[in-house]
Every structure is written in C-alpha cells, then in structure tokens.
mmCIF file of N, CA and C in Angstrom:
data_model
loop_
_atom_site.group_PDB
_atom_site.id
_atom_site.type_symbol
_atom_site.label_atom_id
_atom_site.label_comp_id
_atom_site.label_asym_id
_atom_site.label_seq_id
_atom_site.Cartn_x
_atom_site.Cartn_y
_atom_site.Cartn_z
ATOM 1 N N MET A 1 -12.296 -20.299 1.063
ATOM 2 C CA MET A 1 -12.769 -19.108 0.379
ATOM 3 C C MET A 1 -12.950 -17.929 1.336
ATOM 4 N N ALA A 2 -13.021 -18.171 2.607
ATOM 5 C CA ALA A 2 -13.265 -17.084 3.547
ATOM 6 C C ALA A 2 -12.032 -16.204 3.730
ATOM 7 N N LEU A 3 -10.847 -16.733 3.510
ATOM 8 C CA LEU A 3 -9.622 -15.963 3.731
ATOM 9 C C LEU A 3 -9.537 -14.750 2.816
ATOM 10 N N GLU A 4 -9.954 -14.905 1.575
ATOM 11 C CA GLU A 4 -9.878 -13.759 0.662
ATOM 12 C C GLU A 4 -10.824 -12.640 1.076
ATOM 13 N N TRP A 5 -11.948 -12.989 1.675
ATOM 14 C CA TRP A 5 -12.867 -11.954 2.144
ATOM 15 C C TRP A 5 -12.314 -11.255 3.374
ATOM 16 N N VAL A 6 -11.591 -11.992 4.215
ATOM 17 C CA VAL A 6 -10.945 -11.379 5.378
ATOM 18 C C VAL A 6 -9.865 -10.414 4.914
ATOM 19 N N VAL A 7 -9.069 -10.830 3.938
ATOM 20 C CA VAL A 7 -8.014 -9.966 3.402
ATOM 21 C C VAL A 7 -8.618 -8.702 2.793
ATOM 22 N N LEU A 8 -9.687 -8.857 2.038
ATOM 23 C CA LEU A 8 -10.339 -7.701 1.428
ATOM 24 C C LEU A 8 -10.928 -6.783 2.500
ATOM 25 N N GLY A 9 -11.496 -7.363 3.537
ATOM 26 C CA GLY A 9 -12.038 -6.559 4.635
ATOM 27 C C GLY A 9 -10.956 -5.769 5.350
ATOM 28 N N TYR A 10 -9.796 -6.407 5.599
ATOM 29 C CA TYR A 10 -8.691 -5.688 6.226
ATOM 30 C C TYR A 10 -8.151 -4.588 5.317
ATOM 31 N N ALA A 11 -8.074 -4.847 4.031
ATOM 32 C CA ALA A 11 -7.600 -3.826 3.094
ATOM 33 C C ALA A 11 -8.558 -2.636 3.065
ATOM 34 N N ALA A 12 -9.858 -2.918 3.024
ATOM 35 C CA ALA A 12 -10.846 -1.829 3.029
ATOM 36 C C ALA A 12 -10.780 -1.054 4.339
ATOM 37 N N GLY A 13 -10.584 -1.756 5.436
ATOM 38 C CA GLY A 13 -10.462 -1.089 6.735
ATOM 39 C C GLY A 13 -9.232 -0.213 6.812
ATOM 40 N N ALA A 14 -8.107 -0.710 6.300
ATOM 41 C CA ALA A 14 -6.879 0.090 6.292
ATOM 42 C C ALA A 14 -7.041 1.330 5.420
ATOM 43 N N GLU A 15 -7.696 1.165 4.279
ATOM 44 C CA GLU A 15 -7.946 2.317 3.404
ATOM 45 C C GLU A 15 -8.831 3.341 4.101
ATOM 46 N N ALA A 16 -9.866 2.872 4.791
ATOM 47 C CA ALA A 16 -10.772 3.785 5.487
ATOM 48 C C ALA A 16 -10.049 4.529 6.600
ATOM 49 N N ILE A 17 -9.185 3.850 7.337
ATOM 50 C CA ILE A 17 -8.439 4.506 8.417
ATOM 51 C C ILE A 17 -7.488 5.559 7.853
ATOM 52 N N MET A 18 -6.832 5.238 6.740
ATOM 53 C CA MET A 18 -5.912 6.212 6.145
ATOM 54 C C MET A 18 -6.666 7.437 5.620
ATOM 55 N N VAL A 19 -7.826 7.215 5.006
ATOM 56 C CA VAL A 19 -8.631 8.353 4.542
ATOM 57 C C VAL A 19 -9.063 9.198 5.733
ATOM 58 N N LEU A 20 -9.460 8.553 6.799
ATOM 59 C CA LEU A 20 -9.882 9.269 7.998
ATOM 60 C C LEU A 20 -8.731 10.080 8.587
ATOM 61 N N LEU A 21 -7.558 9.482 8.686
ATOM 62 C CA LEU A 21 -6.412 10.204 9.244
ATOM 63 C C LEU A 21 -5.979 11.369 8.367
ATOM 64 N N LEU A 22 -6.111 11.226 7.059
ATOM 65 C CA LEU A 22 -5.736 12.326 6.166
ATOM 66 C C LEU A 22 -6.729 13.478 6.201
ATOM 67 N N THR A 23 -7.965 13.200 6.548
ATOM 68 C CA THR A 23 -8.990 14.240 6.491
ATOM 69 C C THR A 23 -9.341 14.835 7.850
ATOM 70 N N ILE A 24 -8.814 14.277 8.928
ATOM 71 C CA ILE A 24 -9.104 14.835 10.253
ATOM 72 C C ILE A 24 -8.384 16.170 10.397
ATOM 73 N N PRO A 25 -9.108 17.219 10.769
ATOM 74 C CA PRO A 25 -8.433 18.498 10.983
ATOM 75 C C PRO A 25 -7.625 18.459 12.289
ATOM 76 N N GLY A 26 -6.553 19.218 12.314
ATOM 77 C CA GLY A 26 -5.746 19.312 13.522
ATOM 78 C C GLY A 26 -4.529 18.411 13.524
ATOM 79 N N LEU A 27 -4.315 17.645 12.491
ATOM 80 C CA LEU A 27 -3.148 16.771 12.422
ATOM 81 C C LEU A 27 -2.114 17.303 11.438
ATOM 82 N N GLU A 28 -1.968 18.625 11.359
ATOM 83 C CA GLU A 28 -1.070 19.217 10.383
ATOM 84 C C GLU A 28 0.378 18.804 10.626
ATOM 85 N N THR A 29 0.757 18.581 11.885
ATOM 86 C CA THR A 29 2.143 18.202 12.169
ATOM 87 C C THR A 29 2.444 16.795 11.669
ATOM 88 N N LEU A 30 1.455 15.923 11.669
ATOM 89 C CA LEU A 30 1.643 14.550 11.205
ATOM 90 C C LEU A 30 1.308 14.364 9.727
ATOM 91 N N ARG A 31 0.714 15.368 9.132
ATOM 92 C CA ARG A 31 0.183 15.213 7.784
ATOM 93 C C ARG A 31 1.257 14.870 6.752
ATOM 94 N N LYS A 32 2.445 15.499 6.847
ATOM 95 C CA LYS A 32 3.498 15.204 5.864
ATOM 96 C C LYS A 32 3.899 13.737 5.922
ATOM 97 N N GLY A 33 4.061 13.215 7.114
ATOM 98 C CA GLY A 33 4.411 11.805 7.255
ATOM 99 C C GLY A 33 3.295 10.892 6.779
ATOM 100 N N LEU A 34 2.054 11.252 7.100
ATOM 101 C CA LEU A 34 0.909 10.456 6.650
ATOM 102 C C LEU A 34 0.797 10.450 5.133
ATOM 103 N N ILE A 35 1.054 11.604 4.527
ATOM 104 C CA ILE A 35 0.990 11.686 3.066
ATOM 105 C C ILE A 35 2.078 10.821 2.443
ATOM 106 N N ALA A 36 3.279 10.858 3.027
ATOM 107 C CA ALA A 36 4.377 10.054 2.487
ATOM 108 C C ALA A 36 4.066 8.557 2.606
ATOM 109 N N VAL A 37 3.559 8.154 3.747
ATOM 110 C CA VAL A 37 3.216 6.741 3.947
ATOM 111 C C VAL A 37 2.093 6.322 2.999
ATOM 112 N N THR A 38 1.083 7.162 2.871
ATOM 113 C CA THR A 38 -0.055 6.839 2.013
ATOM 114 C C THR A 38 0.362 6.765 0.549
ATOM 115 N N ARG A 39 1.220 7.688 0.123
ATOM 116 C CA ARG A 39 1.680 7.653 -1.274
ATOM 117 C C ARG A 39 2.472 6.381 -1.558
ATOM 118 N N ASN A 40 3.238 5.923 -0.574
ATOM 119 C CA ASN A 40 3.993 4.684 -0.764
ATOM 120 C C ASN A 40 3.096 3.451 -0.747
ATOM 121 N N LEU A 41 1.938 3.543 -0.095
ATOM 122 C CA LEU A 41 1.026 2.403 -0.016
ATOM 123 C C LEU A 41 0.005 2.361 -1.153
ATOM 124 N N LEU A 42 -0.084 3.419 -1.933
ATOM 125 C CA LEU A 42 -1.081 3.439 -3.004
ATOM 126 C C LEU A 42 -0.803 2.374 -4.069
ATOM 127 N N LYS A 43 0.451 2.178 -4.428
ATOM 128 C CA LYS A 43 0.754 1.173 -5.454
ATOM 129 C C LYS A 43 0.454 -0.242 -4.972
ATOM 130 N N PRO A 44 0.874 -0.628 -3.757
ATOM 131 C CA PRO A 44 0.479 -1.975 -3.312
ATOM 132 C C PRO A 44 -1.030 -2.148 -3.164
ATOM 133 N N PHE A 45 -1.709 -1.089 -2.746
ATOM 134 C CA PHE A 45 -3.165 -1.186 -2.599
ATOM 135 C C PHE A 45 -3.879 -1.229 -3.947
ATOM 136 N N LEU A 46 -3.181 -0.891 -5.017
ATOM 137 C CA LEU A 46 -3.788 -0.985 -6.344
ATOM 138 C C LEU A 46 -4.133 -2.429 -6.691
ATOM 139 N N SER A 47 -3.465 -3.366 -6.051
ATOM 140 C CA SER A 47 -3.782 -4.783 -6.282
ATOM 141 C C SER A 47 -5.175 -5.142 -5.790
ATOM 142 N N VAL A 48 -5.800 -4.265 -5.029
ATOM 143 C CA VAL A 48 -7.173 -4.495 -4.566
ATOM 144 C C VAL A 48 -8.139 -4.501 -5.749
ATOM 145 N N VAL A 49 -7.861 -3.705 -6.765
ATOM 146 C CA VAL A 49 -8.782 -3.574 -7.895
ATOM 147 C C VAL A 49 -8.930 -4.893 -8.676
ATOM 148 N N PRO A 50 -7.844 -5.520 -9.154
ATOM 149 C CA PRO A 50 -8.055 -6.797 -9.844
ATOM 150 C C PRO A 50 -8.555 -7.899 -8.910
ATOM 151 N N PHE A 51 -8.158 -7.828 -7.635
ATOM 152 C CA PHE A 51 -8.637 -8.804 -6.658
ATOM 153 C C PHE A 51 -10.152 -8.686 -6.507
ATOM 154 N N CYS A 52 -10.655 -7.456 -6.452
ATOM 155 C CA CYS A 52 -12.108 -7.242 -6.363
ATOM 156 C C CYS A 52 -12.815 -7.732 -7.622
ATOM 157 N N LEU A 53 -12.217 -7.508 -8.775
ATOM 158 C CA LEU A 53 -12.828 -7.987 -10.010
ATOM 159 C C LEU A 53 -12.886 -9.516 -10.036
ATOM 160 N N PHE A 54 -11.826 -10.164 -9.559
ATOM 161 C CA PHE A 54 -11.829 -11.622 -9.469
ATOM 162 C C PHE A 54 -12.936 -12.101 -8.531
ATOM 163 N N LEU A 55 -13.068 -11.468 -7.378
ATOM 164 C CA LEU A 55 -14.097 -11.876 -6.415
ATOM 165 C C LEU A 55 -15.495 -11.587 -6.945
ATOM 166 N N LEU A 56 -15.630 -10.516 -7.718
ATOM 167 C CA LEU A 56 -16.921 -10.209 -8.320
ATOM 168 C C LEU A 56 -17.298 -11.274 -9.351
ATOM 169 N N MET A 57 -16.325 -11.723 -10.120
ATOM 170 C CA MET A 57 -16.597 -12.815 -11.067
ATOM 171 C C MET A 57 -16.952 -14.100 -10.322
ATOM 172 N N ASP A 58 -16.326 -14.318 -9.173
ATOM 173 C CA ASP A 58 -16.635 -15.492 -8.358
ATOM 174 C C ASP A 58 -18.079 -15.432 -7.868
ATOM 175 N N ILE A 59 -18.519 -14.267 -7.424
ATOM 176 C CA ILE A 59 -19.907 -14.110 -6.986
ATOM 177 C C ILE A 59 -20.859 -14.363 -8.148
ATOM 178 N N TYR A 60 -20.529 -13.821 -9.319
ATOM 179 C CA TYR A 60 -21.384 -14.010 -10.487
ATOM 180 C C TYR A 60 -21.471 -15.489 -10.873
ATOM 181 N N TRP A 61 -20.330 -16.181 -10.849
ATOM 182 C CA TRP A 61 -20.316 -17.598 -11.192
ATOM 183 C C TRP A 61 -21.161 -18.402 -10.206
ATOM 184 N N LYS A 62 -21.037 -18.081 -8.917
ATOM 185 C CA LYS A 62 -21.845 -18.782 -7.911
ATOM 186 C C LYS A 62 -23.329 -18.492 -8.107
ATOM 187 N N TYR A 63 -23.642 -17.258 -8.514
ATOM 188 C CA TYR A 63 -25.043 -16.896 -8.744
ATOM 189 C C TYR A 63 -25.601 -17.671 -9.927
ATOM 190 N N GLU A 64 -24.812 -17.785 -10.987
ATOM 191 C CA GLU A 64 -25.284 -18.474 -12.189
ATOM 192 C C GLU A 64 -25.409 -19.977 -11.999
ATOM 193 N N THR A 65 -24.553 -20.570 -11.182
ATOM 194 C CA THR A 65 -24.583 -22.025 -11.017
ATOM 195 C C THR A 65 -25.369 -22.463 -9.787
ATOM 196 N N ARG A 66 -25.942 -21.531 -9.064
ATOM 197 C CA ARG A 66 -26.717 -21.854 -7.865
ATOM 198 C C ARG A 66 -28.024 -22.523 -8.265
ATOM 199 N N PRO A 67 -28.356 -23.629 -7.639
ATOM 200 C CA PRO A 67 -29.647 -24.255 -7.962
ATOM 201 C C PRO A 67 -30.793 -23.369 -7.464
ATOM 202 N N SER A 68 -31.827 -23.293 -8.268
ATOM 203 C CA SER A 68 -32.950 -22.446 -7.870
ATOM 204 C C SER A 68 -33.811 -23.174 -6.852
ATOM 205 N N CYS A 69 -34.365 -22.398 -5.972
ATOM 206 C CA CYS A 69 -35.180 -22.964 -4.910
ATOM 207 C C CYS A 69 -36.472 -22.136 -4.841
ATOM 208 N N GLU A 70 -37.406 -22.476 -5.693
ATOM 209 C CA GLU A 70 -38.649 -21.707 -5.771
ATOM 210 C C GLU A 70 -39.828 -22.615 -5.483
ATOM 211 N N GLY A 71 -40.763 -22.066 -4.769
ATOM 212 C CA GLY A 71 -42.002 -22.796 -4.513
ATOM 213 C C GLY A 71 -41.815 -24.016 -3.628
ATOM 214 N N ASP A 72 -42.482 -25.117 -3.976
ATOM 215 C CA ASP A 72 -42.450 -26.338 -3.176
ATOM 216 C C ASP A 72 -41.378 -27.321 -3.653
ATOM 217 N N SER A 73 -40.447 -26.881 -4.480
ATOM 218 C CA SER A 73 -39.460 -27.802 -5.056
ATOM 219 C C SER A 73 -38.324 -28.131 -4.091
ATOM 220 N N CYS A 74 -38.262 -27.482 -2.925
ATOM 221 C CA CYS A 74 -37.170 -27.762 -2.004
ATOM 222 C C CYS A 74 -37.666 -27.801 -0.564
ATOM 223 N N THR A 75 -36.877 -28.406 0.269
ATOM 224 C CA THR A 75 -37.231 -28.520 1.687
ATOM 225 C C THR A 75 -36.943 -27.196 2.385
ATOM 226 N N PRO A 76 -37.471 -27.012 3.594
ATOM 227 C CA PRO A 76 -37.178 -25.778 4.338
ATOM 228 C C PRO A 76 -35.677 -25.589 4.597
ATOM 229 N N THR A 77 -34.951 -26.673 4.797
ATOM 230 C CA THR A 77 -33.510 -26.561 5.009
ATOM 231 C C THR A 77 -32.807 -26.064 3.755
ATOM 232 N N GLU A 78 -33.171 -26.585 2.619
ATOM 233 C CA GLU A 78 -32.589 -26.130 1.350
ATOM 234 C C GLU A 78 -32.962 -24.688 1.067
ATOM 235 N N HIS A 79 -34.196 -24.314 1.389
ATOM 236 C CA HIS A 79 -34.640 -22.937 1.194
ATOM 237 C C HIS A 79 -33.823 -21.985 2.082
ATOM 238 N N LEU A 80 -33.590 -22.389 3.322
ATOM 239 C CA LEU A 80 -32.804 -21.577 4.240
ATOM 240 C C LEU A 80 -31.360 -21.446 3.745
ATOM 241 N N ARG A 81 -30.786 -22.522 3.259
ATOM 242 C CA ARG A 81 -29.429 -22.496 2.713
ATOM 243 C C ARG A 81 -29.360 -21.576 1.492
ATOM 244 N N HIS A 82 -30.392 -21.604 0.662
ATOM 245 C CA HIS A 82 -30.451 -20.751 -0.530
ATOM 246 C C HIS A 82 -30.501 -19.272 -0.116
ATOM 247 N N GLN A 83 -31.336 -18.940 0.846
ATOM 248 C CA GLN A 83 -31.442 -17.552 1.309
ATOM 249 C C GLN A 83 -30.139 -17.082 1.950
ATOM 250 N N LYS A 84 -29.506 -17.968 2.723
ATOM 251 C CA LYS A 84 -28.239 -17.625 3.363
ATOM 252 C C LYS A 84 -27.158 -17.362 2.306
ATOM 253 N N SER A 85 -27.147 -18.143 1.264
ATOM 254 C CA SER A 85 -26.184 -17.965 0.185
ATOM 255 C C SER A 85 -26.396 -16.625 -0.521
ATOM 256 N N ILE A 86 -27.639 -16.261 -0.728
ATOM 257 C CA ILE A 86 -27.949 -14.978 -1.368
ATOM 258 C C ILE A 86 -27.481 -13.822 -0.479
ATOM 259 N N MET A 87 -27.721 -13.916 0.818
ATOM 260 C CA MET A 87 -27.305 -12.844 1.732
ATOM 261 C C MET A 87 -25.784 -12.722 1.792
ATOM 262 N N LYS A 88 -25.068 -13.850 1.763
ATOM 263 C CA LYS A 88 -23.609 -13.794 1.750
ATOM 264 C C LYS A 88 -23.102 -13.136 0.477
ATOM 265 N N SER A 89 -23.712 -13.439 -0.639
ATOM 266 C CA SER A 89 -23.311 -12.826 -1.899
ATOM 267 C C SER A 89 -23.537 -11.321 -1.872
ATOM 268 N N GLN A 90 -24.654 -10.890 -1.312
ATOM 269 C CA GLN A 90 -24.933 -9.462 -1.214
ATOM 270 C C GLN A 90 -23.936 -8.777 -0.281
ATOM 271 N N ARG A 91 -23.609 -9.411 0.836
ATOM 272 C CA ARG A 91 -22.638 -8.857 1.775
ATOM 273 C C ARG A 91 -21.265 -8.739 1.107
ATOM 274 N N ASN A 92 -20.879 -9.768 0.383
ATOM 275 C CA ASN A 92 -19.577 -9.751 -0.284
ATOM 276 C C ASN A 92 -19.523 -8.706 -1.391
ATOM 277 N N ALA A 93 -20.612 -8.521 -2.105
ATOM 278 C CA ALA A 93 -20.659 -7.479 -3.137
ATOM 279 C C ALA A 93 -20.535 -6.096 -2.500
ATOM 280 N N LEU A 94 -21.142 -5.907 -1.343
ATOM 281 C CA LEU A 94 -21.019 -4.637 -0.625
ATOM 282 C C LEU A 94 -19.584 -4.414 -0.165
ATOM 283 N N LEU A 95 -18.916 -5.468 0.271
ATOM 284 C CA LEU A 95 -17.520 -5.363 0.680
ATOM 285 C C LEU A 95 -16.635 -5.001 -0.506
ATOM 286 N N ILE A 96 -16.892 -5.584 -1.655
ATOM 287 C CA ILE A 96 -16.134 -5.253 -2.861
ATOM 288 C C ILE A 96 -16.334 -3.785 -3.218
ATOM 289 N N ALA A 97 -17.574 -3.333 -3.197
ATOM 290 C CA ALA A 97 -17.859 -1.936 -3.534
ATOM 291 C C ALA A 97 -17.179 -0.982 -2.554
ATOM 292 N N SER A 98 -17.223 -1.305 -1.268
ATOM 293 C CA SER A 98 -16.605 -0.412 -0.283
ATOM 294 C C SER A 98 -15.084 -0.385 -0.445
ATOM 295 N N ALA A 99 -14.465 -1.517 -0.749
ATOM 296 C CA ALA A 99 -13.014 -1.535 -0.945
ATOM 297 C C ALA A 99 -12.618 -0.677 -2.145
ATOM 298 N N LEU A 100 -13.377 -0.784 -3.231
ATOM 299 C CA LEU A 100 -13.065 0.018 -4.418
ATOM 300 C C LEU A 100 -13.301 1.506 -4.172
ATOM 301 N N ILE A 101 -14.381 1.831 -3.486
ATOM 302 C CA ILE A 101 -14.674 3.240 -3.199
ATOM 303 C C ILE A 101 -13.635 3.828 -2.255
ATOM 304 N N PHE A 102 -13.239 3.064 -1.233
ATOM 305 C CA PHE A 102 -12.220 3.574 -0.313
ATOM 306 C C PHE A 102 -10.878 3.749 -1.011
ATOM 307 N N TYR A 103 -10.540 2.865 -1.959
ATOM 308 C CA TYR A 103 -9.292 3.059 -2.692
ATOM 309 C C TYR A 103 -9.362 4.334 -3.519
ATOM 310 N N TRP A 104 -10.482 4.542 -4.197
ATOM 311 C CA TRP A 104 -10.628 5.753 -5.006
ATOM 312 C C TRP A 104 -10.564 6.996 -4.125
ATOM 313 N N LEU A 105 -11.235 6.959 -2.958
ATOM 314 C CA LEU A 105 -11.185 8.096 -2.036
ATOM 315 C C LEU A 105 -9.761 8.338 -1.536
ATOM 316 N N LEU A 106 -9.074 7.273 -1.191
ATOM 317 C CA LEU A 106 -7.705 7.407 -0.694
ATOM 318 C C LEU A 106 -6.806 8.020 -1.762
ATOM 319 N N TYR A 107 -6.941 7.569 -2.987
ATOM 320 C CA TYR A 107 -6.152 8.130 -4.073
ATOM 321 C C TYR A 107 -6.476 9.613 -4.265
ATOM 322 N N SER A 108 -7.749 9.951 -4.282
ATOM 323 C CA SER A 108 -8.160 11.342 -4.521
ATOM 324 C C SER A 108 -7.723 12.262 -3.385
ATOM 325 N N VAL A 109 -7.919 11.839 -2.152
ATOM 326 C CA VAL A 109 -7.549 12.671 -1.006
ATOM 327 C C VAL A 109 -6.044 12.852 -0.940
ATOM 328 N N THR A 110 -5.295 11.786 -1.202
ATOM 329 C CA THR A 110 -3.837 11.901 -1.187
ATOM 330 C C THR A 110 -3.370 12.856 -2.274
ATOM 331 N N HIS A 111 -3.954 12.737 -3.456
ATOM 332 C CA HIS A 111 -3.585 13.643 -4.549
ATOM 333 C C HIS A 111 -3.903 15.093 -4.176
ATOM 334 N N LEU A 112 -5.043 15.325 -3.562
ATOM 335 C CA LEU A 112 -5.407 16.690 -3.161
ATOM 336 C C LEU A 112 -4.476 17.216 -2.070
ATOM 337 N N CYS A 113 -4.117 16.374 -1.114
ATOM 338 C CA CYS A 113 -3.202 16.801 -0.048
ATOM 339 C C CYS A 113 -1.828 17.157 -0.606
ATOM 340 N N VAL A 114 -1.345 16.373 -1.553
ATOM 341 C CA VAL A 114 -0.052 16.668 -2.182
ATOM 342 C C VAL A 114 -0.146 17.976 -2.944
ATOM 343 N N ARG A 115 -1.229 18.170 -3.639
ATOM 344 C CA ARG A 115 -1.409 19.416 -4.411
ATOM 345 C C ARG A 115 -1.494 20.628 -3.483
ATOM 346 N N ILE A 116 -2.199 20.489 -2.382
ATOM 347 C CA ILE A 116 -2.293 21.589 -1.413
ATOM 348 C C ILE A 116 -0.928 21.902 -0.826
ATOM 349 N N GLU A 117 -0.156 20.867 -0.528
ATOM 350 C CA GLU A 117 1.187 21.067 0.009
ATOM 351 C C GLU A 117 2.070 21.793 -1.002
ATOM 352 N N GLN A 118 1.980 21.414 -2.267
ATOM 353 C CA GLN A 118 2.763 22.089 -3.299
ATOM 354 C C GLN A 118 2.357 23.549 -3.437
ATOM 355 N N LEU A 119 1.057 23.810 -3.387
ATOM 356 C CA LEU A 119 0.587 25.192 -3.495
ATOM 357 C C LEU A 119 1.011 26.018 -2.287
ATOM 358 N N ASN A 120 0.982 25.429 -1.102
ATOM 359 C CA ASN A 120 1.446 26.146 0.090
ATOM 360 C C ASN A 120 2.927 26.479 -0.007
ATOM 361 N N GLN A 121 3.719 25.563 -0.534
ATOM 362 C CA GLN A 121 5.149 25.839 -0.719
ATOM 363 C C GLN A 121 5.363 26.949 -1.737
ATOM 364 N N ARG A 122 4.558 26.966 -2.784
ATOM 365 C CA ARG A 122 4.670 28.011 -3.796
ATOM 366 C C ARG A 122 4.290 29.372 -3.208
ATOM 367 N N VAL A 123 3.253 29.401 -2.357
ATOM 368 C CA VAL A 123 2.844 30.655 -1.712
ATOM 369 C C VAL A 123 3.945 31.153 -0.783
ATOM 370 N N GLU A 124 4.548 30.244 -0.014
ATOM 371 C CA GLU A 124 5.639 30.634 0.884
ATOM 372 C C GLU A 124 6.830 31.177 0.091
ATOM 373 N N LYS A 125 7.115 30.542 -1.037
ATOM 374 C CA LYS A 125 8.236 31.012 -1.864
ATOM 375 C C LYS A 125 7.960 32.405 -2.408
ATOM 376 N N LEU A 126 6.711 32.646 -2.836
ATOM 377 C CA LEU A 126 6.354 33.986 -3.345
ATOM 378 C C LEU A 126 6.381 35.039 -2.233
ATOM 379 N N LYS A 127 5.971 34.670 -1.032
ATOM 380 C CA LYS A 127 6.029 35.611 0.096
ATOM 381 C C LYS A 127 7.460 35.951 0.445
ATOM 382 N N ASN A 128 8.341 34.969 0.372
ATOM 383 C CA ASN A 128 9.752 35.202 0.712
ATOM 384 C C ASN A 128 10.453 36.053 -0.343
ATOM 385 N N GLN A 129 9.989 35.987 -1.595
ATOM 386 C CA GLN A 129 10.596 36.796 -2.651
ATOM 387 C C GLN A 129 10.220 38.269 -2.517
ATOM 388 N N GLU A 130 9.082 38.543 -1.919
ATOM 389 C CA GLU A 130 8.629 39.934 -1.789
ATOM 390 C C GLU A 130 9.344 40.550 -0.671
#
C-alpha cells in the first residue's frame, strides 16, 4: 500500500515544481517551452483526480473498520498502534488534498499563461497594423 502514496507524493511534487517554474519571474525565454510541456502533461496528470478519490475511499474504509481503542480496553502497544494509524491517515489525507490543489493550480496557471500569450500576440499584431 505504500507504493501508491509514493506515486501520489511524486505527482504532487512534480505539479508543485511545474507551478513554481511557471510563476517564477525572469524565465520569459523558457516560458513558451514550459507552457507547451505543461499543457501536454495536464491530461496525464488528470489521472491524479480519480486516484485521489480512490485513496480517499481507502482512508475512509480503514477509518470505519478500525477497532476502537478507548479507555482501558486496550494495551499501551495497541493504543500506540491506534494513534499511529490515525496520524498516517491524517498525513495521507493531507497528501491527497495537496495533490488535488496543486493540479488545480497547475491547470489555472497554465490556462492564464496561455491566455496572456494569446493577448500579447494580439497586441503585437495590432501594433504592427498601425
């Protein structure tokens, strides 16, 4: 089960790096290439959304079927295992949220960069006509 979390972490990291590279000022010479690469990667990265939903259902199922450990009904070892399981679930939910947010940011920033590029081309065309 750990492999899917590693894959999701790498996907979220790649999305964050691409958002960072698209928004850093001073990379205007590389921006066209970055936009082209990012636009081509948006469709494959869309698979992150159903993957996150599957992992979220997995967390929910584990939460619902987890034995409760309240009061004196369990040993200290079982209590520690229960707390560790809760912390892992919270960490994984945070990873899911960050992957989805980074995908949305990447999509929005790429769309804005493409729109800005189109508007700049339109301005240049109007300047050349005058």
